[in-house]
Amino acid sequence: MSDTAILYSALAILLLPLASFVLTFFFGKKLPRQGDFIGVSFMGASWLLALRIFITFWKIGDPSYRAEYSFTWIDLGVFHLDAGILVDGMTSVMLMVVATVSGLVHLYSTGYMKGDRRYERFFAFLGFFTFSMMGVVLSNNLFFLYVFWELVGLASYLLIGFFFHKHSAANANKKAFLTNRVGDWGFWLGILAFFTATGTLNYFELFAHVDAGTIKGAALSWAGVGLFMGCMGKSAQMPLHIWLPDAMEGPTPVSALIHAATMVAAGVYMVARLAPLFGITAMMVIMYVGAITAFLAATIALVKTDIKRVLAFSTLSQLGYMVMALGVGDSPNAMFHLTTHAMFKGLLFLCAGSVIHAVHSQEMTDMGALRKKLPITFITFLIGTMALSGVPFLSGFYSKDGILGSALAYGMINGNWMSYIPFTLGIMAAVLTPFYMFRLVFRTFFGKPADQEKFDHAHESPLNMTIPLMALALFAIIAAGIPGKMVDEAWFSKFVAQYDMPAIAAEFHLESAGDHLEVAGHGEDAHGGGHDALHDIHHTAHMRAMYMSITMVILGIGSAWWVYHQKKINPSIVQEKMKGLYTVLQGQYFFDEFYAATVYRATLWWADVCAAFDRIIIDGIVDGTGHLTRMVSSVSGSIDKYVVDGAVNGIASVFHGFGEGFRRIQTGRVQTYLVYVSASVLVLVLVYNVL
């Protein structure tokens, strides 16, 4: 497959979902089945094209190989901006992830959304969402990455609030949109900082400039933190995570798409794609934010009873793992976990939708014993749960353990106690994950029915909903490739690896500064250890992390089995004894309340101040000016009326009077004129005689 064929295929993958959106949005009501077949078939075509690109890069086997095409978008002389498409190994993986999950969600939605009054509009929005994410994946520069980034935000707004007649859904989509604006503000500032320093927005040209030292030090760190703020918003990292649990108000297929392959994946993909742009300080911020998110989100999931919210906080935790991996400099494992997570988390959300479809409730307290009524859903949900929990030989085990190994290696290389904090939080989350997930399994599918009426009416979902479940369950098993091999040895290393910075700098005729970022043992460490020594540390760290992770999985599943299946411990008693902690977890650490008391209140106070300033000062000036103008106009009118008009009218009256007098004298009669002449002569004679 030539570069031209790769680029044309990528362009088709981008445009097919857009075409689906246009056709379904404008003509859906007039088409058979309201046009749902367009979205399903177009996504099927996109998947085949993505598979073709994926196989091509598999055969090439070189992570540094790329096909890129750019053309002039804007040329103002001093300002030049290109638009273009970039396809490399990382792109090919993401295209497969997005096309696979989106295609299956489209198929699943034909059953789940059947009968909805806005059925065709839903499929149109799915197409628009997929188009936007494909644009994020395929962009070759920061400007168009930002354009599609914002389109993803718009699409999420439309889908999260799809049931806009519900106040909770309307509030949720506004919350998601506005929270992401905070992150995107920092993202845009970061983009401007890099453009100001280097004069370019192209990814690889930026990498070359960073490697050459065009931007460095504090400027590089702050610009990198700005970019990461975009990730904090889209990938819901604390403290900008508050929108994601509320996003469950959207239809369940939307939840699967957001959590598995589109919106939340965008942030991780962006940081992995732009990895060379983050300095050491920015990387430390990324690492600690990810580790804290992974742990805190896992603790919140322990107490939730809404099955979609449990999965939402699970997504937050797993995204924290990915971001932590990015922070320790292991972007390949972050992308590897993004790939495997997309499969089993998409599966879990669609399974949750199947359960909700059967019992018309999202609460575990309304469920129980559903494995008897939903056998396919149960088996596939169990596979997804085991993959998420990190059970050996399933995909999640290899990708998550790769992250834990890199976090432990980071601590071992740096040697101070703070450098072990990310691994410690990660391994603690590793025991909580199987516990809360199997709590969900046991309370939903085992035991006795909590609501007999709901249980009696429950039934397995139709084929158009169960086929996607079975497909994703298969991917959840095989997504990691050959069992027993780490990412450096498995299939993923053919697609994603650390950037070769000196080679990239040389490509753009820039001289490498040689001070490459050294984190997590990539290259030689700061203590003088060579490549072999670092390799040994990594090997040791990965082995230790693997054994510890397996132990955590056993403890987590065993504890959940002991408490929720065997019922040896009454959770209500534990909850009562730890009421304070339970309240904190149920309140989700009160982030929303904190924002309500600080940010929201301050915003409303400032809005009141601005309104008062507008009302008193601005309106006062405007109204005062109006009154002054009216007064001046009144005086001017009086002068005009009584002085100017009076003078003009007075002169006119005088002349009018003279005219009236002369008119009376000039009668036109000769006799009268003779009398006047005679009288005048007589007067003159008298005057002459007197004088």
XYZ file of C-alpha atoms in Angstrom:
691
model
C 0.000 0.000 0.000
C 1.613 3.265 -1.155
C 1.754 6.495 0.841
C -0.849 7.999 -1.489
C -3.214 5.076 -0.916
C -2.698 5.353 2.851
C -3.521 9.066 2.816
C -6.580 8.658 0.584
C -7.835 5.850 2.810
C -7.322 8.030 5.881
C -9.207 10.890 4.225
C -12.086 8.524 3.436
C -12.125 7.330 7.065
C -12.440 10.967 8.134
C -15.167 11.915 5.659
C -17.411 8.831 5.839
C -18.733 9.641 9.351
C -19.232 13.258 8.247
C -21.257 12.057 5.261
C -23.274 9.845 7.608
C -24.014 12.877 9.792
C -25.122 15.054 6.875
C -27.342 12.435 5.235
C -28.957 11.257 8.463
C -29.424 14.726 9.923
C -31.097 16.251 6.858
C -32.829 13.243 5.275
C -33.148 10.675 8.077
C -36.881 11.082 8.603
C -37.543 10.354 4.925
C -35.270 7.291 4.687
C -36.095 3.648 5.504
C -35.363 2.812 9.167
C -34.778 6.561 9.586
C -31.355 6.187 7.994
C -29.682 4.075 10.696
C -28.272 1.763 8.018
C -26.214 4.685 6.678
C -24.311 5.105 9.925
C -23.787 1.355 10.371
C -22.656 0.749 6.785
C -20.432 3.836 6.584
C -18.747 2.886 9.867
C -18.288 -0.627 8.505
C -16.534 0.850 5.469
C -14.388 3.038 7.756
C -13.446 -0.033 9.789
C -12.334 -1.916 6.680
C -10.207 1.020 5.552
C -8.730 1.355 9.060
C -7.952 -2.364 9.052
C -6.211 -1.979 5.705
C -4.010 0.813 7.085
C -3.376 -1.189 10.267
C -2.210 -4.248 8.307
C 0.037 -2.042 6.167
C 1.822 -0.659 9.210
C 1.965 -4.123 10.757
C 3.885 -5.281 7.699
C 6.147 -2.218 7.762
C 6.911 -2.815 11.440
C 8.662 0.541 11.879
C 7.093 2.901 14.464
C 8.971 5.879 13.001
C 7.531 5.432 9.498
C 4.891 7.993 8.574
C 2.887 9.240 5.620
C 2.037 12.930 5.710
C 0.445 15.413 3.375
C -0.031 19.165 3.900
C -1.455 21.996 1.851
C -1.677 25.743 2.395
C -4.744 26.751 4.350
C -3.942 30.409 5.048
C -1.080 32.476 3.618
C -0.902 36.098 4.767
C 2.784 36.551 4.097
C 3.944 36.952 7.686
C 1.482 34.268 8.821
C 1.309 30.894 7.119
C -0.859 27.966 8.178
C -1.020 24.510 6.632
C -3.682 21.841 6.938
C -2.756 18.218 6.607
C -3.094 14.556 7.466
C -0.574 12.465 9.379
C -0.679 8.679 9.380
C 1.856 6.665 11.354
C 1.803 3.633 13.628
C 0.098 5.457 16.497
C -2.498 6.846 14.099
C -3.226 3.419 12.627
C -3.876 1.961 16.082
C -6.189 4.823 17.051
C -8.078 4.574 13.767
C -8.747 0.907 14.512
C -9.803 1.660 18.084
C -12.217 4.451 17.135
C -13.619 2.654 14.084
C -14.107 -0.625 15.980
C -15.859 0.796 19.025
C -17.861 3.376 17.064
C -18.972 0.809 14.490
C -20.157 -1.600 17.199
C -21.868 1.224 19.089
C -23.723 2.161 15.891
C -24.905 -1.444 15.501
C -25.807 -1.723 19.198
C -27.786 1.519 19.039
C -30.144 0.100 16.400
C -31.529 -2.052 19.209
C -31.009 0.102 22.273
C -32.454 3.330 20.805
C -35.258 1.664 18.840
C -38.485 3.608 19.153
C -36.874 6.853 20.326
C -38.649 9.862 18.854
C -35.337 11.394 17.744
C -33.834 8.137 16.517
C -32.353 9.540 13.289
C -30.926 12.560 15.133
C -29.078 10.232 17.509
C -27.327 8.454 14.632
C -26.479 11.782 13.052
C -24.797 12.916 16.261
C -22.913 9.607 16.531
C -21.516 10.225 13.052
C -20.527 13.777 13.949
C -18.839 12.559 17.145
C -16.871 9.938 15.227
C -15.871 12.438 12.527
C -14.565 14.842 15.169
C -12.484 12.158 16.890
C -11.094 10.932 13.577
C -10.021 14.522 12.917
C -8.169 14.629 16.245
C -6.383 11.395 15.325
C -5.433 12.435 11.790
C -4.430 16.102 12.266
C -0.761 16.855 11.661
C -0.580 20.218 13.430
C -1.728 21.852 16.646
C -4.184 24.262 15.059
C -6.338 21.614 13.403
C -5.929 19.362 16.414
C -7.541 22.185 18.399
C -10.311 22.644 15.809
C -11.331 18.983 15.954
C -10.750 19.002 19.704
C -13.470 21.623 20.040
C -15.741 19.731 17.661
C -15.428 16.709 19.959
C -16.569 18.976 22.789
C -19.560 20.129 20.753
C -20.471 16.553 19.829
C -20.285 15.485 23.470
C -22.571 18.389 24.395
C -25.144 17.205 21.873
C -25.007 13.550 22.912
C -24.719 13.882 26.696
C -27.757 16.146 26.607
C -29.606 14.054 24.028
C -32.487 13.605 26.481
C -32.598 17.376 26.928
C -36.156 17.253 28.272
C -34.622 15.909 31.496
C -33.149 18.664 33.650
C -30.353 16.342 34.815
C -29.257 15.682 31.219
C -29.459 19.361 30.265
C -27.349 20.273 33.291
C -24.877 17.453 32.596
C -24.076 18.533 29.060
C -23.611 22.147 30.148
C -21.343 21.009 32.963
C -19.250 18.895 30.579
C -19.007 21.703 28.041
C -18.065 24.426 30.526
C -15.598 22.290 32.498
C -13.805 21.428 29.291
C -13.620 25.102 28.412
C -11.403 25.593 31.455
C -8.980 22.954 30.235
C -9.178 24.155 26.647
C -8.258 27.686 27.748
C -4.926 26.340 29.021
C -4.582 24.157 25.926
C -4.934 27.182 23.642
C -2.401 29.181 25.668
C 0.048 26.295 25.351
C -0.444 26.202 21.583
C 0.150 29.949 21.337
C 3.284 29.659 23.482
C 4.814 27.038 21.186
C 3.836 28.951 18.053
C 5.294 32.186 19.412
C 8.583 30.478 20.277
C 9.012 28.382 17.124
C 6.815 29.915 14.407
C 5.329 26.543 13.472
C 2.442 24.309 14.510
C 3.452 21.123 12.665
C 4.036 18.274 15.130
C 7.397 17.011 13.955
C 8.774 20.448 13.201
C 7.852 21.428 16.762
C 9.640 18.325 18.052
C 12.735 19.336 16.110
C 12.671 22.855 17.556
C 12.256 21.551 21.101
C 15.138 19.118 20.603
C 17.261 21.938 19.200
C 16.526 24.082 22.257
C 14.476 26.779 20.493
C 12.127 26.682 23.476
C 13.364 25.350 26.794
C 13.432 25.866 30.525
C 10.480 27.536 32.216
C 8.877 28.480 28.890
C 8.829 24.814 27.820
C 7.454 23.727 31.195
C 4.637 26.287 31.261
C 3.716 25.653 27.644
C 3.637 21.914 28.364
C 1.432 22.395 31.430
C -0.896 24.469 29.245
C -1.209 21.621 26.757
C -1.796 19.172 29.597
C -4.709 21.278 30.855
C -6.483 20.259 27.671
C -5.895 16.626 28.630
C -7.154 17.283 32.162
C -10.433 18.488 30.702
C -11.009 15.945 27.944
C -9.592 12.941 29.826
C -11.240 14.040 33.081
C -8.221 14.267 35.342
C -8.608 15.753 38.788
C -9.600 18.441 39.478
C -11.366 18.802 36.100
C -12.949 15.356 36.357
C -16.321 16.459 37.720
C -18.149 16.360 34.385
C -17.573 12.681 33.600
C -19.826 11.026 36.222
C -22.683 13.361 35.275
C -22.163 12.481 31.613
C -23.936 9.201 32.421
C -27.159 11.111 31.799
C -26.598 10.497 28.096
C -27.834 7.288 26.429
C -25.696 4.248 27.326
C -24.229 3.849 23.791
C -22.946 7.422 24.172
C -21.326 6.476 27.474
C -19.593 3.549 25.772
C -18.335 5.759 22.952
C -17.160 8.572 25.230
C -15.463 6.304 27.754
C -13.918 3.870 25.327
C -12.811 5.466 22.106
C -13.539 9.141 21.674
C -13.676 12.006 24.120
C -11.705 10.745 27.109
C -9.210 9.004 24.834
C -8.466 12.302 23.074
C -6.503 13.746 25.996
C -4.271 10.705 26.453
C -3.706 10.466 22.708
C -2.807 14.165 22.538
C -0.171 13.922 25.284
C 1.282 10.723 23.816
C 1.379 12.268 20.341
C 3.045 15.450 21.629
C 5.284 13.738 24.199
C 8.507 15.616 23.227
C 6.830 18.952 23.988
C 6.618 18.285 27.720
C 9.581 19.255 29.879
C 10.612 17.530 33.091
C 8.460 19.789 35.285
C 5.396 19.267 33.115
C 6.032 15.509 33.159
C 6.088 15.492 36.954
C 2.778 17.366 37.048
C 1.298 14.852 34.604
C 2.610 11.895 36.611
C 1.227 12.997 39.984
C -2.118 14.151 38.587
C -2.582 10.768 36.917
C -1.600 8.776 40.013
C -3.907 10.774 42.307
C -6.795 10.431 39.843
C -6.259 6.657 39.548
C -6.476 6.159 43.310
C -9.190 8.634 44.310
C -11.567 7.602 41.526
C -11.171 3.943 42.512
C -12.122 4.728 46.107
C -15.289 6.545 45.008
C -16.349 3.578 42.865
C -16.438 1.439 46.042
C -19.665 3.018 47.299
C -21.668 3.762 44.141
C -24.737 1.659 43.369
C -25.581 3.080 39.929
C -23.851 0.630 37.590
C -23.029 3.319 35.012
C -21.494 5.542 37.678
C -19.351 2.690 38.950
C -18.057 2.242 35.412
C -17.610 6.009 35.052
C -15.343 6.208 38.101
C -13.575 3.101 36.859
C -12.857 4.987 33.635
C -11.493 7.910 35.643
C -9.191 5.526 37.490
C -7.947 3.813 34.331
C -7.377 7.162 32.626
C -5.315 8.059 35.667
C -3.155 5.006 34.970
C -2.631 6.118 31.385
C -1.765 9.677 32.375
C 0.609 8.396 35.063
C 2.375 6.333 32.405
C 2.694 9.436 30.237
C 4.172 11.288 33.184
C 6.884 8.696 33.808
C 7.788 8.875 30.122
C 6.200 5.616 28.997
C 3.835 6.785 26.278
C 3.866 3.382 24.468
C 2.363 1.650 27.512
C -0.100 4.510 27.984
C -1.309 4.023 24.410
C -1.281 0.251 24.856
C -3.576 0.536 27.884
C -5.764 3.033 26.009
C -6.198 0.407 23.281
C -7.023 -2.522 25.544
C -9.153 -0.358 27.836
C -11.229 0.803 24.866
C -12.231 -2.795 24.196
C -13.182 -3.948 27.680
C -14.634 -0.622 28.844
C -16.731 -0.308 25.699
C -17.849 -3.886 26.385
C -18.737 -3.125 30.015
C -20.811 -0.074 29.145
C -22.699 -1.887 26.417
C -23.308 -4.765 28.836
C -24.586 -2.237 31.363
C -26.918 -0.960 28.668
C -28.138 -4.502 28.084
C -28.890 -4.862 31.803
C -30.664 -1.483 31.906
C -32.612 -2.453 28.790
C -33.756 -5.609 30.593
C -34.682 -4.264 34.041
C -35.256 -0.555 33.259
C -33.075 0.506 36.156
C -29.456 1.461 36.720
C -29.369 0.657 40.446
C -27.770 -2.542 41.737
C -30.380 -2.495 44.492
C -33.007 -3.385 41.847
C -31.023 -6.291 40.421
C -29.680 -9.701 41.410
C -29.565 -13.200 39.852
C -29.641 -11.736 36.334
C -27.138 -14.278 35.008
C -30.106 -16.631 34.663
C -32.031 -14.196 32.477
C -29.123 -12.559 30.617
C -26.571 -15.325 29.966
C -24.742 -13.644 27.071
C -24.642 -10.313 28.865
C -23.363 -12.018 32.024
C -20.554 -13.943 30.324
C -19.354 -10.963 28.306
C -19.624 -8.656 31.322
C -17.553 -11.119 33.342
C -14.875 -11.178 30.627
C -14.765 -7.382 30.569
C -14.598 -7.255 34.367
C -11.700 -9.707 34.510
C -9.832 -7.790 31.811
C -10.349 -4.506 33.665
C -9.331 -6.087 36.961
C -6.037 -7.280 35.502
C -6.666 -11.029 35.593
C -3.687 -12.765 33.912
C -3.933 -13.753 30.243
C -6.523 -11.082 29.469
C -5.559 -7.861 27.736
C -5.861 -5.535 30.724
C -3.307 -7.552 32.678
C -0.474 -6.839 30.250
C -1.203 -3.179 29.589
C -1.853 -2.191 33.212
C 1.122 -4.141 34.519
C 3.309 -2.448 31.944
C 2.269 0.900 33.447
C 2.853 -0.270 37.024
C 6.266 -1.616 36.004
C 7.271 1.709 34.488
C 6.040 3.580 37.577
C 8.091 1.287 39.827
C 11.128 1.677 37.552
C 10.757 5.445 37.856
C 10.926 5.144 41.626
C 13.873 2.745 41.551
C 15.874 4.985 39.210
C 15.229 8.209 41.128
C 15.616 6.568 44.511
C 13.756 9.069 46.736
C 10.530 8.263 48.550
C 8.443 10.771 46.581
C 9.288 9.028 43.340
C 7.540 5.890 44.677
C 4.245 7.723 45.306
C 2.849 7.111 41.772
C 3.533 3.377 41.979
C 2.115 3.185 45.500
C -1.130 4.883 44.475
C -1.275 2.744 41.334
C -0.863 -0.547 43.201
C -3.489 0.524 45.761
C -5.896 1.233 42.913
C -5.005 -2.210 41.523
C -6.550 -3.912 44.577
C -9.597 -1.627 44.648
C -10.433 -2.176 40.964
C -11.209 -5.936 41.156
C -13.035 -5.372 44.456
C -15.537 -2.789 43.180
C -15.930 -4.504 39.812
C -16.712 -7.908 41.306
C -18.945 -6.168 43.834
C -20.853 -5.002 40.768
C -20.865 -8.508 39.271
C -22.045 -10.263 42.438
C -24.760 -7.725 43.239
C -26.064 -7.629 39.666
C -25.816 -11.200 38.431
C -25.705 -13.396 41.570
C -27.770 -13.853 44.705
C -31.540 -13.411 44.736
C -33.614 -10.926 42.748
C -33.917 -7.656 44.623
C -37.048 -6.762 42.664
C -39.017 -9.837 41.640
C -41.208 -7.969 39.169
C -38.230 -6.522 37.314
C -36.547 -9.925 37.364
C -39.601 -11.651 35.923
C -39.811 -9.214 33.035
C -36.050 -9.274 32.299
C -34.887 -10.898 29.066
C -31.746 -11.151 26.991
C -31.138 -8.366 24.505
C -31.675 -8.916 20.752
C -28.854 -9.965 18.415
C -28.092 -6.459 17.209
C -27.157 -5.707 20.825
C -25.476 -8.988 21.810
C -23.274 -9.317 18.693
C -21.299 -6.167 19.648
C -20.938 -7.610 23.169
C -19.459 -10.848 21.869
C -17.145 -9.023 19.462
C -15.795 -6.717 22.164
C -15.425 -9.637 24.577
C -13.196 -11.333 22.013
C -11.129 -8.173 21.612
C -10.891 -7.828 25.406
C -9.212 -11.235 25.449
C -6.860 -10.914 22.467
C -6.130 -7.172 22.301
C -2.803 -7.591 24.114
C -1.560 -10.047 21.527
C 0.669 -12.964 22.499
C 0.218 -13.847 26.203
C 3.241 -13.562 28.418
C 5.055 -10.813 26.535
C 5.408 -7.217 27.595
C 4.676 -4.308 25.281
C 8.316 -3.951 24.237
C 8.202 -7.447 22.771
C 4.573 -7.686 21.664
C 2.738 -6.461 18.579
C 2.271 -2.940 19.922
C 5.985 -2.121 19.618
C 5.563 -2.269 15.832
C 3.269 0.729 16.004
C 4.250 2.937 18.943
C 7.704 3.690 20.346
C 9.625 6.630 21.779
C 10.370 9.336 19.201
C 13.893 9.374 17.719
C 14.528 13.031 18.503
C 17.988 13.475 16.890
C 16.654 11.987 13.650
C 13.628 14.306 13.713
C 15.851 17.347 14.332
C 18.117 16.341 11.443
C 15.062 15.939 9.180
C 14.316 19.652 9.610
C 17.992 20.650 9.353
C 18.255 21.591 13.018
C 21.066 20.566 15.305
C 20.033 18.499 18.306
C 20.895 20.117 21.633
C 21.490 16.650 23.071
C 19.623 17.294 26.347
C 16.795 14.844 25.765
C 14.263 14.324 28.482
C 15.265 11.346 30.590
C 12.415 9.851 32.588
C 11.525 6.306 33.556
C 14.901 5.107 32.364
C 14.552 5.811 28.655
C 18.131 6.430 27.632
C 20.913 6.884 30.180
C 19.900 8.098 33.602
C 21.227 11.070 35.432
C 23.323 8.920 37.724
C 25.529 7.607 34.972
C 23.892 4.213 34.506
C 24.177 2.774 31.039
C 21.532 1.268 28.834
C 22.132 -2.270 30.119
C 21.794 -1.182 33.742
C 18.544 0.609 33.005
C 17.244 -2.390 31.113
C 17.958 -4.558 34.154
C 16.129 -2.092 36.405
C 13.150 -2.107 34.079
C 13.085 -5.877 33.902
C 13.269 -6.174 37.676
C 10.589 -3.501 38.151
C 8.204 -5.153 35.692
C 8.600 -8.562 37.315
C 8.022 -7.163 40.802
C 5.048 -5.110 39.632
C 3.551 -8.160 37.925
C 3.745 -10.337 41.043
C 2.377 -7.548 43.219
C -0.419 -6.857 40.743
C -1.465 -10.507 40.617
C -1.516 -10.532 44.415
C -3.714 -7.404 44.424
C -6.116 -8.999 41.936
C -6.468 -12.099 44.080
C -7.037 -9.995 47.209
C -9.565 -7.779 45.471
C -11.626 -10.578 43.915
C -11.381 -12.681 47.067
C -12.553 -9.825 49.269
C -15.505 -9.062 46.980
C -16.441 -12.758 46.911
C -16.186 -12.975 50.706
C -18.310 -9.860 51.300
C -20.874 -9.835 48.483
C -21.223 -13.479 47.472
C -20.580 -15.388 50.679
C -21.940 -12.473 52.733
C -19.533 -13.123 55.595
C -19.391 -9.407 56.282
C -22.359 -7.061 56.317
C -21.428 -3.935 54.298
C -24.066 -1.918 56.152
C -22.291 -2.473 59.469
C -18.948 -1.462 57.964
C -20.612 1.568 56.439
C -22.072 2.584 59.799
C -18.730 2.182 61.582
C -16.937 4.204 58.906
C -19.731 6.699 58.384
C -17.423 9.684 57.949
C -15.330 8.006 55.256
C -18.468 6.670 53.555
C -19.954 10.180 53.485
C -16.776 11.560 51.914
C -16.705 8.840 49.259
C -20.424 9.107 48.554
C -19.942 12.854 48.238
C -17.102 12.233 45.774
C -14.681 14.150 48.000
C -17.034 17.133 47.706
C -15.323 18.573 44.656
C -18.674 19.847 43.374
C -19.515 21.415 46.717
C -16.074 23.004 46.881
C -16.475 24.491 43.419
C -19.989 25.635 44.305
C -18.664 27.419 47.402
C -15.630 28.948 45.697
C -15.479 29.064 41.922
C -19.208 29.181 41.245
C -19.897 31.644 44.069
C -16.971 33.819 43.032
C -18.170 33.718 39.442
C -21.690 34.693 40.456
C -20.325 37.452 42.741
C -18.204 38.803 39.916
C -21.208 38.607 37.601
C -23.208 40.631 40.149
C -20.369 43.169 40.385
C -20.233 43.472 36.602
C -24.015 43.789 36.446
C -23.961 46.503 39.124
C -21.130 48.305 37.352
C -23.100 48.129 34.134
C -26.292 49.271 35.808
C -24.817 52.068 37.938
C -21.737 53.274 36.076
C -22.260 52.397 32.422
C -26.027 52.903 32.414
C -25.554 55.982 34.658
C -23.153 57.525 32.165
C -25.371 56.631 29.232
C -28.573 57.798 30.949
C -26.855 60.944 32.279
C -25.573 61.737 28.834
C -29.097 61.277 27.547
C -30.562 63.627 30.166
C -27.832 66.223 29.502
C -28.443 65.959 25.788
C -32.176 66.454 26.311
C -31.539 69.534 28.515
C -29.137 71.094 26.027
C -31.585 70.301 23.252
C -34.392 71.975 25.230
C -32.327 75.174 25.760
C -31.223 75.124 22.152
C -34.836 74.683 21.085
C -35.961 77.636 23.215
C -33.229 79.887 21.783
C -34.151 78.806 18.310
C -37.863 79.328 18.963
C -37.833 82.617 20.853
C -34.610 84.367 19.773
C -33.758 83.210 16.300
C -37.296 82.569 15.139
C -38.474 85.698 17.055
C -35.973 87.951 15.257
C -36.778 86.490 11.883
C -40.523 86.663 12.494
C -40.237 90.262 13.906
C -38.447 91.544 10.810
C -40.999 89.801 8.673
C -43.820 91.455 10.668
C -42.275 94.950 10.221
C -41.970 94.530 6.517
C -45.437 93.047 6.428
C -46.766 96.148 8.211
C -44.978 98.454 5.778
C -46.372 96.418 2.964
C -49.889 96.653 4.343
C -49.504 100.485 4.633
C -48.240 100.891 1.104
C -50.934 98.571 -0.176
C -53.598 100.874 1.266
C -51.975 103.931 -0.361
C -51.535 102.432 -3.786
C -55.187 101.950 -4.735
C -54.735 102.174 -8.513
C -57.263 105.092 -8.872
C -56.073 108.262 -10.726
C -58.464 110.456 -8.794
C -56.980 109.326 -5.504
C -53.445 109.919 -6.751
C -54.457 113.511 -7.888
C -55.829 114.167 -4.406
C -52.556 112.921 -2.874
C -50.513 115.126 -5.227
C -52.678 118.179 -4.540
C -52.464 117.612 -0.804
C -48.728 117.163 -1.014
C -48.311 120.414 -2.985
C -50.501 122.229 -0.483
C -48.410 120.922 2.421
C -45.182 121.959 0.713
C -46.547 125.509 0.061
C -47.596 125.847 3.686
C -44.234 124.611 4.942
C -42.420 126.991 2.577
C -44.507 130.004 3.709
C -44.086 129.172 7.387
C -40.348 128.655 7.124
